[in-house]
Amino acid sequence: MIRQLQGRTHEVWSGIAVVRDGEQRTAAECTRVQFARLSEAEIAAYVECGESLDKAGAYGIQGAAAQFVTRLEGDWTNVVGLPLARLRRVLAEFA
């Protein structure tokens, strides 16, 4: 997966659904992440560290893979796993 992502821009999408007292709100968030071109040695070292084994997309932007990111457009927390700013806005709709 890292080999496929390297040198390219990809999109990370998350969906949110909140239900309260029968009311439902939904939203989606997209963040564009650009990875640097990586050598085979860099890819092998990252895979060997084990960080990619339990991650959707095979990398953790909050960990060692942060060094591969050359550009980010959107919400960093979306890439981590939960778009907090979008969730806050969705929850505010219930106020």
Short mmCIF file of C-alpha atoms in Angstrom, two decimals:
data_model
loop_
_atom_site.label_atom_id
_atom_site.label_comp_id
_atom_site.label_asym_id
_atom_site.label_seq_id
_atom_site.Cartn_x
_atom_site.Cartn_y
_atom_site.Cartn_z
CA MET A 1 0.00 0.00 0.00
CA ILE A 2 2.80 2.47 0.87
CA ARG A 3 4.42 1.74 -2.47
CA GLN A 4 1.14 2.67 -4.20
CA LEU A 5 0.71 5.87 -2.19
CA GLN A 6 4.27 7.17 -2.53
CA GLY A 7 4.78 10.01 -4.98
CA ARG A 8 1.03 10.59 -5.27
CA THR A 9 -1.89 12.45 -3.75
CA HIS A 10 -4.72 10.42 -2.28
CA GLU A 11 -7.97 11.25 -0.54
CA VAL A 12 -9.03 10.15 2.93
CA TRP A 13 -12.81 10.13 3.44
CA SER A 14 -14.70 9.76 6.70
CA GLY A 15 -18.43 9.65 7.27
CA ILE A 16 -20.23 10.76 10.41
CA ALA A 17 -23.75 9.88 11.50
CA VAL A 18 -25.21 11.20 14.74
CA VAL A 19 -28.67 10.23 16.00
CA ARG A 20 -30.35 11.85 19.00
CA ASP A 21 -33.98 11.53 20.02
CA GLY A 22 -34.90 10.23 16.56
CA GLU A 23 -33.16 13.10 14.75
CA GLN A 24 -30.29 12.21 12.45
CA ARG A 25 -27.46 14.29 11.07
CA THR A 26 -24.83 13.04 8.62
CA ALA A 27 -21.70 14.51 7.11
CA ALA A 28 -18.64 13.50 5.13
CA GLU A 29 -15.12 14.89 5.26
CA CYS A 30 -12.38 14.61 2.65
CA THR A 31 -8.69 15.34 3.19
CA ARG A 32 -6.10 15.22 0.41
CA VAL A 33 -2.69 13.87 1.40
CA GLN A 34 0.39 13.99 -0.82
CA PHE A 35 3.26 11.59 -0.15
CA ALA A 36 6.87 12.10 -1.19
CA ARG A 37 8.59 9.67 -3.53
CA LEU A 38 10.19 7.00 -1.36
CA SER A 39 13.08 4.68 -1.91
CA GLU A 40 12.62 0.93 -1.53
CA ALA A 41 14.79 1.16 1.59
CA GLU A 42 12.49 3.79 3.13
CA ILE A 43 9.41 1.68 2.35
CA ALA A 44 11.03 -1.44 3.80
CA ALA A 45 12.09 0.39 6.97
CA TYR A 46 8.59 1.76 7.50
CA VAL A 47 6.96 -1.63 6.98
CA GLU A 48 9.52 -3.24 9.28
CA CYS A 49 8.72 -0.83 12.14
CA GLY A 50 5.24 -2.40 12.25
CA GLU A 51 3.27 0.84 12.43
CA SER A 52 1.39 0.10 9.21
CA LEU A 53 -0.03 -3.23 10.35
CA ASP A 54 -3.10 -1.93 12.19
CA LYS A 55 -3.87 1.18 10.14
CA ALA A 56 -6.44 1.81 7.46
CA GLY A 57 -4.44 2.84 4.41
CA ALA A 58 -1.34 1.19 5.94
CA TYR A 59 0.05 4.35 7.55
CA GLY A 60 -0.37 6.51 10.61
CA ILE A 61 0.00 10.21 9.84
CA GLN A 62 0.38 10.82 13.57
CA GLY A 63 3.42 8.52 13.69
CA ALA A 64 6.49 7.75 11.63
CA ALA A 65 4.65 8.20 8.31
CA ALA A 66 4.31 11.93 9.00
CA GLN A 67 7.78 12.29 7.46
CA PHE A 68 6.39 11.14 4.10
CA VAL A 69 3.65 13.81 3.87
CA THR A 70 4.64 16.71 1.63
CA ARG A 71 1.22 18.37 1.47
CA LEU A 72 -2.07 18.16 3.32
CA GLU A 73 -5.32 19.80 2.24
CA GLY A 74 -8.07 19.55 4.80
CA ASP A 75 -8.46 18.31 8.34
CA TRP A 76 -5.50 16.40 9.81
CA THR A 77 -7.77 14.76 12.40
CA ASN A 78 -9.74 13.21 9.56
CA VAL A 79 -6.62 11.32 8.48
CA VAL A 80 -5.97 10.24 12.07
CA GLY A 81 -9.46 8.74 12.17
CA LEU A 82 -12.16 11.19 13.28
CA PRO A 83 -12.73 14.64 11.75
CA LEU A 84 -13.20 16.56 14.99
CA ALA A 85 -14.05 19.97 13.49
CA ARG A 86 -16.77 18.43 11.30
CA LEU A 87 -18.10 16.39 14.24
CA ARG A 88 -18.30 19.56 16.34
CA ARG A 89 -20.34 21.28 13.63
CA VAL A 90 -22.67 18.29 13.30
CA LEU A 91 -23.22 18.14 17.07
CA ALA A 92 -23.90 21.90 17.14
CA GLU A 93 -26.86 21.31 14.79
CA PHE A 94 -28.64 19.64 17.74
CA ALA A 95 -28.28 22.71 19.99
#
